[in-house]
mmCIF file of C-alpha atoms in Angstrom:
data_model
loop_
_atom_site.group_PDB
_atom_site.id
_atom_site.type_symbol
_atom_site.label_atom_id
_atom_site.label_comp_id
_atom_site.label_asym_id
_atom_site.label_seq_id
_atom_site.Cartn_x
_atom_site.Cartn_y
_atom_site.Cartn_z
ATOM 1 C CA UNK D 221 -146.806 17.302 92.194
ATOM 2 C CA UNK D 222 -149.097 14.532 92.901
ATOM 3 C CA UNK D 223 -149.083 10.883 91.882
ATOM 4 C CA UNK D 224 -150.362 7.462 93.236
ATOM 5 C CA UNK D 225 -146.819 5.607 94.315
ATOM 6 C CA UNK D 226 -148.030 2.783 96.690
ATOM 7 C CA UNK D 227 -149.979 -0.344 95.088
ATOM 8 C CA UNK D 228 -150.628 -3.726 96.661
ATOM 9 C CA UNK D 229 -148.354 -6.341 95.778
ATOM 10 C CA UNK D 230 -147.943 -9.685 96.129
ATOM 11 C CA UNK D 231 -145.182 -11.442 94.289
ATOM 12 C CA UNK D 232 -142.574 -11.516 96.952
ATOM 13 C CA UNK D 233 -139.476 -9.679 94.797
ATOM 14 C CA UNK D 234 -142.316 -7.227 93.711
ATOM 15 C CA UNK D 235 -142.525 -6.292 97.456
ATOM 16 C CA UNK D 236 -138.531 -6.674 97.891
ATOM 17 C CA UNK D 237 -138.737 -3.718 94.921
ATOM 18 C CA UNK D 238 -141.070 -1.989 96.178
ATOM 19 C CA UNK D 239 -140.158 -1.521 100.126
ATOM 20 C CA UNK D 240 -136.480 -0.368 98.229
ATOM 21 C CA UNK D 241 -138.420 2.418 96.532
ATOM 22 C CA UNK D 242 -140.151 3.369 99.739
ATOM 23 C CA UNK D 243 -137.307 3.772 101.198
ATOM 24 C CA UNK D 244 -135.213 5.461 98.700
ATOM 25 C CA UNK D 245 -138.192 8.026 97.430
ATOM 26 C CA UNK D 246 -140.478 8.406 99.656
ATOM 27 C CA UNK D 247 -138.285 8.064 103.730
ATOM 28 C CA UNK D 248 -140.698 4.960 104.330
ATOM 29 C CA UNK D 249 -140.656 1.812 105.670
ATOM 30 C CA UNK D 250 -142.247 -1.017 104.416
ATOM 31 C CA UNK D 251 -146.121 -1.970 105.504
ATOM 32 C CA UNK D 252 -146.120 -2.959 109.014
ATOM 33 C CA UNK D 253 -149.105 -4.121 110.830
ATOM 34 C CA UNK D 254 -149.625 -2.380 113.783
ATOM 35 C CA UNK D 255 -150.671 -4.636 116.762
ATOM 36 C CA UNK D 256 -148.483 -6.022 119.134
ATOM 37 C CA UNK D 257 -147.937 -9.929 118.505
ATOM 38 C CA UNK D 258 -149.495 -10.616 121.775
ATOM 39 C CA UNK D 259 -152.943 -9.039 121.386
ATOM 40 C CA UNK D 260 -155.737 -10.842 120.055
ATOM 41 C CA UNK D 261 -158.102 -8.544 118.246
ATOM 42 C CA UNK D 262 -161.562 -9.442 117.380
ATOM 43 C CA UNK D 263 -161.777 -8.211 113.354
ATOM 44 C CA UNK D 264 -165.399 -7.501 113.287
ATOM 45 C CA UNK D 265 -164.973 -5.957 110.100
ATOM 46 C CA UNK D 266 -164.369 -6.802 106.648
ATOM 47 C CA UNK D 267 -162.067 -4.740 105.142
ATOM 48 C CA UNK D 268 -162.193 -6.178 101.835
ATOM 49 C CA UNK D 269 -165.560 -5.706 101.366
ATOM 50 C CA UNK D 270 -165.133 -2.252 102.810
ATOM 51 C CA UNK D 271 -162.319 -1.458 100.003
ATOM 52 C CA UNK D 272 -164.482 -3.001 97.401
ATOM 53 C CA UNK D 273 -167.741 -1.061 98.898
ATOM 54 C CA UNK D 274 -165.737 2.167 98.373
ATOM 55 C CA UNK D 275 -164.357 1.180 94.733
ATOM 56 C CA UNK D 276 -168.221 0.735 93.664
ATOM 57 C CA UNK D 277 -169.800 3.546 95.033
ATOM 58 C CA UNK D 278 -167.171 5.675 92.796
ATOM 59 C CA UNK D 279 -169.423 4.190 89.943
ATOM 60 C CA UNK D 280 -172.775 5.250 91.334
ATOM 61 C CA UNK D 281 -175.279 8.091 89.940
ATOM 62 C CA UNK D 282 -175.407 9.605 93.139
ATOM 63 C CA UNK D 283 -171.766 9.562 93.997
ATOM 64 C CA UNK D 284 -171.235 13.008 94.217
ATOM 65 C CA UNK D 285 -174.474 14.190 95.839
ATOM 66 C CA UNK D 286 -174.101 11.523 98.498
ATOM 67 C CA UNK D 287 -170.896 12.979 99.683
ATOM 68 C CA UNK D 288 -172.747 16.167 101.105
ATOM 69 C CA UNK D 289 -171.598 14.883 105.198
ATOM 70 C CA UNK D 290 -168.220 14.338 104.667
ATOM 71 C CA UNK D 291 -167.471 17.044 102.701
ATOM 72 C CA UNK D 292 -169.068 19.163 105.963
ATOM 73 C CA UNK D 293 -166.797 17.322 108.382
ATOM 74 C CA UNK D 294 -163.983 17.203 106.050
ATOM 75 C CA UNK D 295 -163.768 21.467 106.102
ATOM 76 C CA UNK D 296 -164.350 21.582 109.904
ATOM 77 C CA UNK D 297 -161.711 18.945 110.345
ATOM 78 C CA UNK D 298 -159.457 21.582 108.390
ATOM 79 C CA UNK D 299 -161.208 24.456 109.974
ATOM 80 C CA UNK D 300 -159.981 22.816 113.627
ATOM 81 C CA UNK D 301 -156.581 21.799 112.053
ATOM 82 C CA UNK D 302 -156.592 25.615 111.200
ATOM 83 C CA UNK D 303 -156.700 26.503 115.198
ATOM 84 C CA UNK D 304 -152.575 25.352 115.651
ATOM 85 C CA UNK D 305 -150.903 28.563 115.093
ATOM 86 C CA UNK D 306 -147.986 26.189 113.387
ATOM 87 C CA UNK D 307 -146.385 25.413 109.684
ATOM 88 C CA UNK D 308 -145.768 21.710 109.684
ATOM 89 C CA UNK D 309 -143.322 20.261 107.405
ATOM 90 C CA UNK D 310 -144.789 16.945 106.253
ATOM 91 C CA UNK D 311 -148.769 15.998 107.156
ATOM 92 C CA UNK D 312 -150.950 13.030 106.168
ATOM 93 C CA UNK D 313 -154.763 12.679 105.437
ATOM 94 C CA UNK D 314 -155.251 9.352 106.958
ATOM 95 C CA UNK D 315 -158.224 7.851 104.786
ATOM 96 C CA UNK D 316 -158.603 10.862 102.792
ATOM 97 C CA UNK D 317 -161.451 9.740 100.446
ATOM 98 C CA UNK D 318 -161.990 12.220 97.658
ATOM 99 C CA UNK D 319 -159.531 14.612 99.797
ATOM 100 C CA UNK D 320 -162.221 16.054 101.826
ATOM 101 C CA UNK D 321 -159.798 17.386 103.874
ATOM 102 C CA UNK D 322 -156.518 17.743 101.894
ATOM 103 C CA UNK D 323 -158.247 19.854 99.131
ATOM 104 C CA UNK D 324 -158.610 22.947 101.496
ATOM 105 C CA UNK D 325 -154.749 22.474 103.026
ATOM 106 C CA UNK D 326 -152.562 26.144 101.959
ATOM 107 C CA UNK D 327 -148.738 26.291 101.772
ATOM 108 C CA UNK D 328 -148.497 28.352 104.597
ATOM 109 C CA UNK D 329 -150.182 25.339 106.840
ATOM 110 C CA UNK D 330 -148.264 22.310 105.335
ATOM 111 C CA UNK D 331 -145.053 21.902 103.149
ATOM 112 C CA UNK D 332 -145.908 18.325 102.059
ATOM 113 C CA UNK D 333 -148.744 15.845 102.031
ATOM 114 C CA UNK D 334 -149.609 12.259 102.019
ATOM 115 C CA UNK D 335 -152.890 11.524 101.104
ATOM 116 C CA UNK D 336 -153.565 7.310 102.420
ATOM 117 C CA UNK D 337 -156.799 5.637 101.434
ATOM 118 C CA UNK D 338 -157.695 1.646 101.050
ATOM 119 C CA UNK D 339 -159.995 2.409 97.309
ATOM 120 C CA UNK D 340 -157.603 3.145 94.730
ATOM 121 C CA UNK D 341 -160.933 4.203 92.837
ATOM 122 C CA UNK D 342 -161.439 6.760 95.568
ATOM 123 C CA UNK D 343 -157.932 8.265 95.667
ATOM 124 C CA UNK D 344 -157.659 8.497 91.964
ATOM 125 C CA UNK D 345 -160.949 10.433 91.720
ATOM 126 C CA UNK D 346 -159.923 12.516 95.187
ATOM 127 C CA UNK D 347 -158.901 16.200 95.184
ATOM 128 C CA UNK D 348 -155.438 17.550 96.043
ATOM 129 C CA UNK D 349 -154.633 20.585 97.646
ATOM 130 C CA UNK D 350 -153.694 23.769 95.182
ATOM 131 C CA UNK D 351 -150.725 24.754 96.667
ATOM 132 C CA UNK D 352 -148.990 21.725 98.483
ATOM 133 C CA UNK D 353 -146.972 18.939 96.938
ATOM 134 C CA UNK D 354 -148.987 15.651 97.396
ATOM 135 C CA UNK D 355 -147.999 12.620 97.051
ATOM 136 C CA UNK D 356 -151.203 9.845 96.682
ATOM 137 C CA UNK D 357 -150.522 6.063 98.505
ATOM 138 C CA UNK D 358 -152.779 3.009 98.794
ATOM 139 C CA UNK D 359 -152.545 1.916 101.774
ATOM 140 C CA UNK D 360 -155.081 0.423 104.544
ATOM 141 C CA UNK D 361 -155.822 2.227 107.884
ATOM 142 C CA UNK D 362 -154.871 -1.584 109.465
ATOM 143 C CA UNK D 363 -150.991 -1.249 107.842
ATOM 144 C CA UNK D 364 -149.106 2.260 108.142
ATOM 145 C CA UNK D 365 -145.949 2.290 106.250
ATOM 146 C CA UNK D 366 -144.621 5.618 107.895
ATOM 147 C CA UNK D 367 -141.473 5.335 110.336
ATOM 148 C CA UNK D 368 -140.982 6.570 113.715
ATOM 149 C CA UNK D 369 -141.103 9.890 114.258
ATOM 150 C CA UNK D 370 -141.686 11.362 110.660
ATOM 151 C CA UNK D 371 -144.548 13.063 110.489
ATOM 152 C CA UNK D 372 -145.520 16.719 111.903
ATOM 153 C CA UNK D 373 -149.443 16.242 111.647
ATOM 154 C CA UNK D 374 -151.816 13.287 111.011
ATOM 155 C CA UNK D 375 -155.473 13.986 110.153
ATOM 156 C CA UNK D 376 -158.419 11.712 109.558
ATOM 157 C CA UNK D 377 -162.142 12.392 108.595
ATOM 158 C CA UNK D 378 -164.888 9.718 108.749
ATOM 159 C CA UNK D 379 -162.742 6.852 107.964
ATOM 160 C CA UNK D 380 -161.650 5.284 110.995
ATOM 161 C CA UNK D 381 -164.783 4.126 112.609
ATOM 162 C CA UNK D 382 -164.556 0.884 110.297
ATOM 163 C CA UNK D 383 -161.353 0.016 111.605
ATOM 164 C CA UNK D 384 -161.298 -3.242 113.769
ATOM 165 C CA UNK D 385 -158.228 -2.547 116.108
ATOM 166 C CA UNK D 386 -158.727 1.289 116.584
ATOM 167 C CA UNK D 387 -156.430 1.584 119.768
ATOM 168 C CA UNK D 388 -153.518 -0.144 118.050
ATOM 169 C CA UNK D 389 -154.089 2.462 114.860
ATOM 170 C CA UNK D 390 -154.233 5.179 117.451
ATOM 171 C CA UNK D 391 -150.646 3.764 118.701
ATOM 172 C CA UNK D 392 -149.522 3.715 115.555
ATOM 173 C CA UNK D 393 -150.216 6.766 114.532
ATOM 174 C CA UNK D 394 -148.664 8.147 117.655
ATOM 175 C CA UNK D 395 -145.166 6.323 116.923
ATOM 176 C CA UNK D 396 -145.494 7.990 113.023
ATOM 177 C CA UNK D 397 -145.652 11.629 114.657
ATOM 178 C CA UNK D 398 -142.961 13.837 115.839
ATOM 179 C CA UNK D 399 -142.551 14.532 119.307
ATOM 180 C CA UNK D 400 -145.126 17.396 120.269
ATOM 181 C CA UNK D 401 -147.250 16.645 116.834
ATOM 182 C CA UNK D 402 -151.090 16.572 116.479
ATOM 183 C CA UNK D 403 -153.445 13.846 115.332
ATOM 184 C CA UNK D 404 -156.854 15.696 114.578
ATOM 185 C CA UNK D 405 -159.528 13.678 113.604
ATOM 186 C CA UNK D 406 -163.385 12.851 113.516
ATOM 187 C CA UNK D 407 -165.948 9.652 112.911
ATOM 188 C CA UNK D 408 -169.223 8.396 113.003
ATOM 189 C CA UNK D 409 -170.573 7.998 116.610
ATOM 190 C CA UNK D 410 -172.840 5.212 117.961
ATOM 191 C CA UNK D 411 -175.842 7.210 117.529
ATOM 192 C CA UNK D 412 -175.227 7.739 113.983
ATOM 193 C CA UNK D 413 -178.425 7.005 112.407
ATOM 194 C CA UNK D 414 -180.235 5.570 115.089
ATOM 195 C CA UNK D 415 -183.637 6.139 113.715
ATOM 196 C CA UNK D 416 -182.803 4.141 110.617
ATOM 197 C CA UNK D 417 -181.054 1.002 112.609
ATOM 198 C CA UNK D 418 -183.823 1.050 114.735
ATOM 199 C CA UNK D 419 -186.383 0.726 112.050
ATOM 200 C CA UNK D 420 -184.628 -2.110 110.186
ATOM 201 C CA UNK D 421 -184.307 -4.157 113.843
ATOM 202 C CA UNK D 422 -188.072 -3.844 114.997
ATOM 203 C CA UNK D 423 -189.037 -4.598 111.312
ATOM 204 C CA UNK D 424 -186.692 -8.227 111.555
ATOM 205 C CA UNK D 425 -187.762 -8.669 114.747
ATOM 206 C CA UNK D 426 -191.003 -8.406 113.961
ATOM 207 C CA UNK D 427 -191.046 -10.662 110.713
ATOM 208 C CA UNK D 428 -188.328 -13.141 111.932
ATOM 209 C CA UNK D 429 -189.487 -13.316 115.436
ATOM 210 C CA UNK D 430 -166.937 17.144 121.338
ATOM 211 C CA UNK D 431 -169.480 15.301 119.719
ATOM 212 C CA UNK D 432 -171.828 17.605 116.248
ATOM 213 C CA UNK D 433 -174.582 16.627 115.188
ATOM 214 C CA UNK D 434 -175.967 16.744 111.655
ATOM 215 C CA UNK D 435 -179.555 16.506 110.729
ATOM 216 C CA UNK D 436 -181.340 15.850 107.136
ATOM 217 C CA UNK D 437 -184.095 14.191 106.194
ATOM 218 C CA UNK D 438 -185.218 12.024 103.055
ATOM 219 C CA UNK D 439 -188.143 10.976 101.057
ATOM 220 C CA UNK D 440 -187.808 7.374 102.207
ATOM 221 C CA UNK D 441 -186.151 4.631 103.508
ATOM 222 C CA UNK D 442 -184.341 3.863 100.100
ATOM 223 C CA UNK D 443 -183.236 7.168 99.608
ATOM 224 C CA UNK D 444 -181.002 7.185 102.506
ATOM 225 C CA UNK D 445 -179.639 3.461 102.157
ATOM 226 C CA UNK D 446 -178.451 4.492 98.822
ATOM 227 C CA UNK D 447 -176.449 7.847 100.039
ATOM 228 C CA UNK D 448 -175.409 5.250 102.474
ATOM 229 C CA UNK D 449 -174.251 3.290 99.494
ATOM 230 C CA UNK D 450 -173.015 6.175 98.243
ATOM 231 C CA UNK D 451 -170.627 7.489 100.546
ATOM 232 C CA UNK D 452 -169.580 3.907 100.926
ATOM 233 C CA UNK D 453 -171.112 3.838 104.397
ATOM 234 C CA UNK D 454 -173.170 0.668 104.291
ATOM 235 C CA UNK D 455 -172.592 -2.158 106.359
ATOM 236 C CA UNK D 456 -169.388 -4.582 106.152
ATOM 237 C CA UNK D 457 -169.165 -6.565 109.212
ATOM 238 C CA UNK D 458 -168.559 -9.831 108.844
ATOM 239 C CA UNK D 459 -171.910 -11.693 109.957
ATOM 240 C CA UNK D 460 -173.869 -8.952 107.999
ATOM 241 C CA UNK D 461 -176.601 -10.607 105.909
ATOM 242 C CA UNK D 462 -176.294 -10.425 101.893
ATOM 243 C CA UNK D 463 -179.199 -8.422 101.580
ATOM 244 C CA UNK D 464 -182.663 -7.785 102.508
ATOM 245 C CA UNK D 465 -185.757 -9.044 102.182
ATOM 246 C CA UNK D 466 -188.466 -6.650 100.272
ATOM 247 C CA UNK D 467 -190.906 -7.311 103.173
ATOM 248 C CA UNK D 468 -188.068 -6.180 105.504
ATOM 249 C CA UNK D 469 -187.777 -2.725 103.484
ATOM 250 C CA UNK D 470 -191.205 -2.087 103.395
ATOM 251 C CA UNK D 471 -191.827 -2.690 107.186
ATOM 252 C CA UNK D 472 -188.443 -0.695 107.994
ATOM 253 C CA UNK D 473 -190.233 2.129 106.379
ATOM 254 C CA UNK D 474 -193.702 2.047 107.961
ATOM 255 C CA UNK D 475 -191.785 1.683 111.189
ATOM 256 C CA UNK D 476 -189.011 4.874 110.369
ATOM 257 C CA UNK D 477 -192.548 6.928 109.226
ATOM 258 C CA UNK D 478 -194.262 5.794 112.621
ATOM 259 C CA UNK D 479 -191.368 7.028 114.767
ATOM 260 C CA UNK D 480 -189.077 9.554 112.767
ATOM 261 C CA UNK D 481 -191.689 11.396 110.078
ATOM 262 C CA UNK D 482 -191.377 15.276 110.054
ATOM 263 C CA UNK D 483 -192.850 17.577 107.666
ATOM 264 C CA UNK D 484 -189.805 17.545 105.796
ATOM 265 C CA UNK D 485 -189.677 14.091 105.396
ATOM 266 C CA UNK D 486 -187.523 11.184 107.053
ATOM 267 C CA UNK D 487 -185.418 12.436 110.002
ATOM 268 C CA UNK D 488 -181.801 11.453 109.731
ATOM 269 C CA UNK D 489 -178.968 11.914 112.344
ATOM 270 C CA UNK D 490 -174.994 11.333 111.304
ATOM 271 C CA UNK D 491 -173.509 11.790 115.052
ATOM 272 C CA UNK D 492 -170.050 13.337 114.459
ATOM 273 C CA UNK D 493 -167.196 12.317 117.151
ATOM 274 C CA UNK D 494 -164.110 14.963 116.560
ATOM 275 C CA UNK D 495 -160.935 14.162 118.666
ATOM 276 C CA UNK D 496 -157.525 15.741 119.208
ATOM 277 C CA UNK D 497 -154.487 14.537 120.486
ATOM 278 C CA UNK D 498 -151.214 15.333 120.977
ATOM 279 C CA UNK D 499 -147.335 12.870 120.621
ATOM 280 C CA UNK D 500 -145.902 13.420 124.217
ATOM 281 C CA UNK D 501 -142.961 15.871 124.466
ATOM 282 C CA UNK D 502 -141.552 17.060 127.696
ATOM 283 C CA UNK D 503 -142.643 20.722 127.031
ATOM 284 C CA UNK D 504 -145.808 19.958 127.475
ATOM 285 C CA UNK D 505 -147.914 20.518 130.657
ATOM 286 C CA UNK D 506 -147.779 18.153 133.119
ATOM 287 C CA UNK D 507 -150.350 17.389 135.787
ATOM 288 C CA UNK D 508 -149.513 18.429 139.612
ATOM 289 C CA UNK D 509 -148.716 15.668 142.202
ATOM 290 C CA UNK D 510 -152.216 14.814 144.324
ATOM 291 C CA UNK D 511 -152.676 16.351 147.354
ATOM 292 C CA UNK D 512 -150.773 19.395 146.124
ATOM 293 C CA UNK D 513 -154.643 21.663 145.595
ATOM 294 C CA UNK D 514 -154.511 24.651 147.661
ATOM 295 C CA UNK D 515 -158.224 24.571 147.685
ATOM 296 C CA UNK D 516 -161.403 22.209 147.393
ATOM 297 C CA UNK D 517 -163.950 21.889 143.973
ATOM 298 C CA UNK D 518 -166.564 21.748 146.986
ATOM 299 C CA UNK D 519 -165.699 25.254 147.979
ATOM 300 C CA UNK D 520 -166.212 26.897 144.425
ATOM 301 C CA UNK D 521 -169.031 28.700 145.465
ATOM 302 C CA UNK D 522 -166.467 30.880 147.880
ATOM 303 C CA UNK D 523 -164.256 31.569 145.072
ATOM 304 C CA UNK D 524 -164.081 35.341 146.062
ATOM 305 C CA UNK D 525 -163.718 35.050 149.483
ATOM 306 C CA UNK D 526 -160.991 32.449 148.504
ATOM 307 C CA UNK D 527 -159.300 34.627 145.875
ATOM 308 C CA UNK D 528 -158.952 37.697 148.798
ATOM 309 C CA UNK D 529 -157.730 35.270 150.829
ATOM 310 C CA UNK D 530 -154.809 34.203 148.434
ATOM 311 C CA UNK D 531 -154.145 38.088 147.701
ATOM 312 C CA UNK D 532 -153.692 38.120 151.669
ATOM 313 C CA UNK D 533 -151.053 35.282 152.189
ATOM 314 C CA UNK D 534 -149.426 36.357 148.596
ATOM 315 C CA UNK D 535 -149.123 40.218 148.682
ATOM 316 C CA UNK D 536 -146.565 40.340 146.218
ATOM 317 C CA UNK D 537 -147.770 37.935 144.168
ATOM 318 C CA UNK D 538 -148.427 39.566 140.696
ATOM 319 C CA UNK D 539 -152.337 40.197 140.024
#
C-alpha cells in the first residue's frame, strides 16, 4: 500500500481540509515549524531552489547513474539500522529520495513506513519497500508534521546537510520519537569534495583577484559537476552566483589536474558523516556521579596489577 497523501497547499480552507485528513488518516498533526520563536536562525540555504534542483535532476540523462553514492550510503544506513535487534512498529525515511533506504526495509524490521521528501518528482519516481506498507508525504525537512511521541525509528541518508537549522530538526525529530527510539542517520561532511571546491576557489581567485570515506574519480571537471547536478547536490545557498564563467571552468580544471590527477583520472572524495542517537528513556544507562572512579586513566598501564588488586579487596566478587 503506498500512495503520495501530503501536498503543499495554500488556500487557507484547503489547509483547514487537509490538517482534518491528517489527523483522521494518517495520526498527524498539521505542519509545524520546528524552531523555538525565540531563536534567530541564519537560513543560509535556499530551499526552494533546493526542491526545484531535485525536481530537475529527475529529468536528467544521467539521473540514474549519478545516484551511484547515495545508493552506497543508503544500504549501509539500512545495514546499521539492521544492528538494533528490534521490530519497530511505525518508522520514517526522513528525506528519502528515490528510497535509498526504504527500498531494502523487511517486515520483520518495520510494520509501517513514512517515506518524507521536499521533490514530489523525487518521491514519485522513489522505490518502496516489498514487504512494508508505505505511505509517501511531501513534506520539507524544515516542517515535520509528526506528533509527539509517534514514531519508533527515524532514519535519514544524505539529505540533511542542506538544512539551515539542523539542531532544531534534530529536536524535532527527537520530540516525533518514542521514548527509547533511534534516529540513524548520515550526510555529507565538510571535506566532501574538497579537491573540487578548492579548484573552483584558486581558479576565481585567480581571475577575479564515524566518519567513511568514498573515493572515485572522473574524466574531468564537468563530469563530476553534472553527477553533482545529478544527484541534486549542486550548490543552493543563497549568495551562490548564477553560474560560471567558461574561463572559470577551464582554469578550475587545469588547477583540479595540477593538484588531484591520478592515473585513473580526477580524484573525488564524498566524506560520509553517519550518526546515531537515541530519545531519552529512564532505562537507559546513566553516567556515574564524578569523583565516584575507583581508579585513574593515568594508571592504565597497571591495569593488571590493578585488576589483582580489586580481586583482593572483592574476593567474592564474581569473576
Amino acid at each position: 500500500m503506498s500512495g503520495i497523501i501530503f501536498y503543499q497547499v495554500k488556500k487557507s480552507l484547503d489547509k483547514l481540509l487537509f490538517q482534518n485528513f491528517l489527523k483522521r488518516k494518517c495520526g498527524l498533526h498539521e505542519q509545524r515549524f520546528y524552531t523555538k520563536g525565540s531563536e534567530n536562525i541564519m537560513n543560509v540555504f535556499d530551499r526552494k531552489a533546493k526542491r526545484l534542483q531535485r525536481d530537475r535532476s529527475t529529468q536528467l540523462p544521467n539521473f540514474e547513474d549519478a545516484q551511484y553514492v547515495k545508493d552506497e550510503i543508503g544500504y549501509r544506513t539500512y545495514d546499521r539500522l539492521l544492528d538494533i535487534k528490534r521490530e519497530f512498529d511505525v518508522g520514517l525515511d526522513l528525506g528519502c529520495g528515490l528510497g535509498y533506504v526504504s527500498r531494502h526495509i523487511l517486515k520483520d524490521t518495520i510494520k509501517l513506513l513514512y517515506q518524507c521528501e521536499m521533490s514530489e518528482k523525487l518521491l514519485r519516481k522513489g522505490q518502496i519497500s516489498p514487504e512494508v506498507p508505505t505511505h509517501k508525504l511531501i513534506v520539507d525537512e524544515e516542517f515535520l508534521p509528526f506528533k509527539d511521541e509517534s514514531l519508533d525509528v527515524v532514519f535519514s541518508s544524505l539529505s540533511l546537510h542542506w538544512v539551515n537549522d539542523l539542531p532544531g530538526c534534530f529536536r524535532a525529530i527527537q520530540k516525533a520519537l518514542k521514548p527509547d527510539c533511534p534516529f540513524i542517520g548520515s550526510m555529507f561532511g565538510g571535506d566532501t569534495l574538497f579537491e573540487l571546491r578548492v579548484s573552483l576557489q584558486l581558479a576565481e581567485q585567480e581571475l577575479q583577484g564515524d566518519i567513511d570515506e568514498i573515493k572515485t574519480t572522473y574524466d574531468d571537471i564537468l563530469s563530476l559537476m553534472m553527477d553533482l547536478k545529478g544527484m541534486a547536490e549542486n550548490n543552493c545557498v543563497h549568495v551562490r552566483r548564477p553560474m560560471l564563467s567558461r574561463k572559470t571552468l577551464q582554469l578550475a580544471e587545469e588547477k583540479y589536474r595540477e593538484m588531484y590527477n591520478t592515473e585513473d583520472g580526477l580524484e573525488a572524495t564524498f566524506q560520509i558523516i553517519n550518526f546515531i542517537g537515541w530519545s531519552p528513556h529512564p532505562s537507559q544507562p546513566k553516567p556515574l556521579q564524578r569523583g565516584s572512579a575507583q581508579f585513574s586513566l593515568k594508571d592504565l598501564d597497571k591495569i593488571d596489577e590493578l585488576n589483582k588488586l580489586n580481586e583482593d579487596l572483592n574476593p567474592n566478587k564474581p569473576k
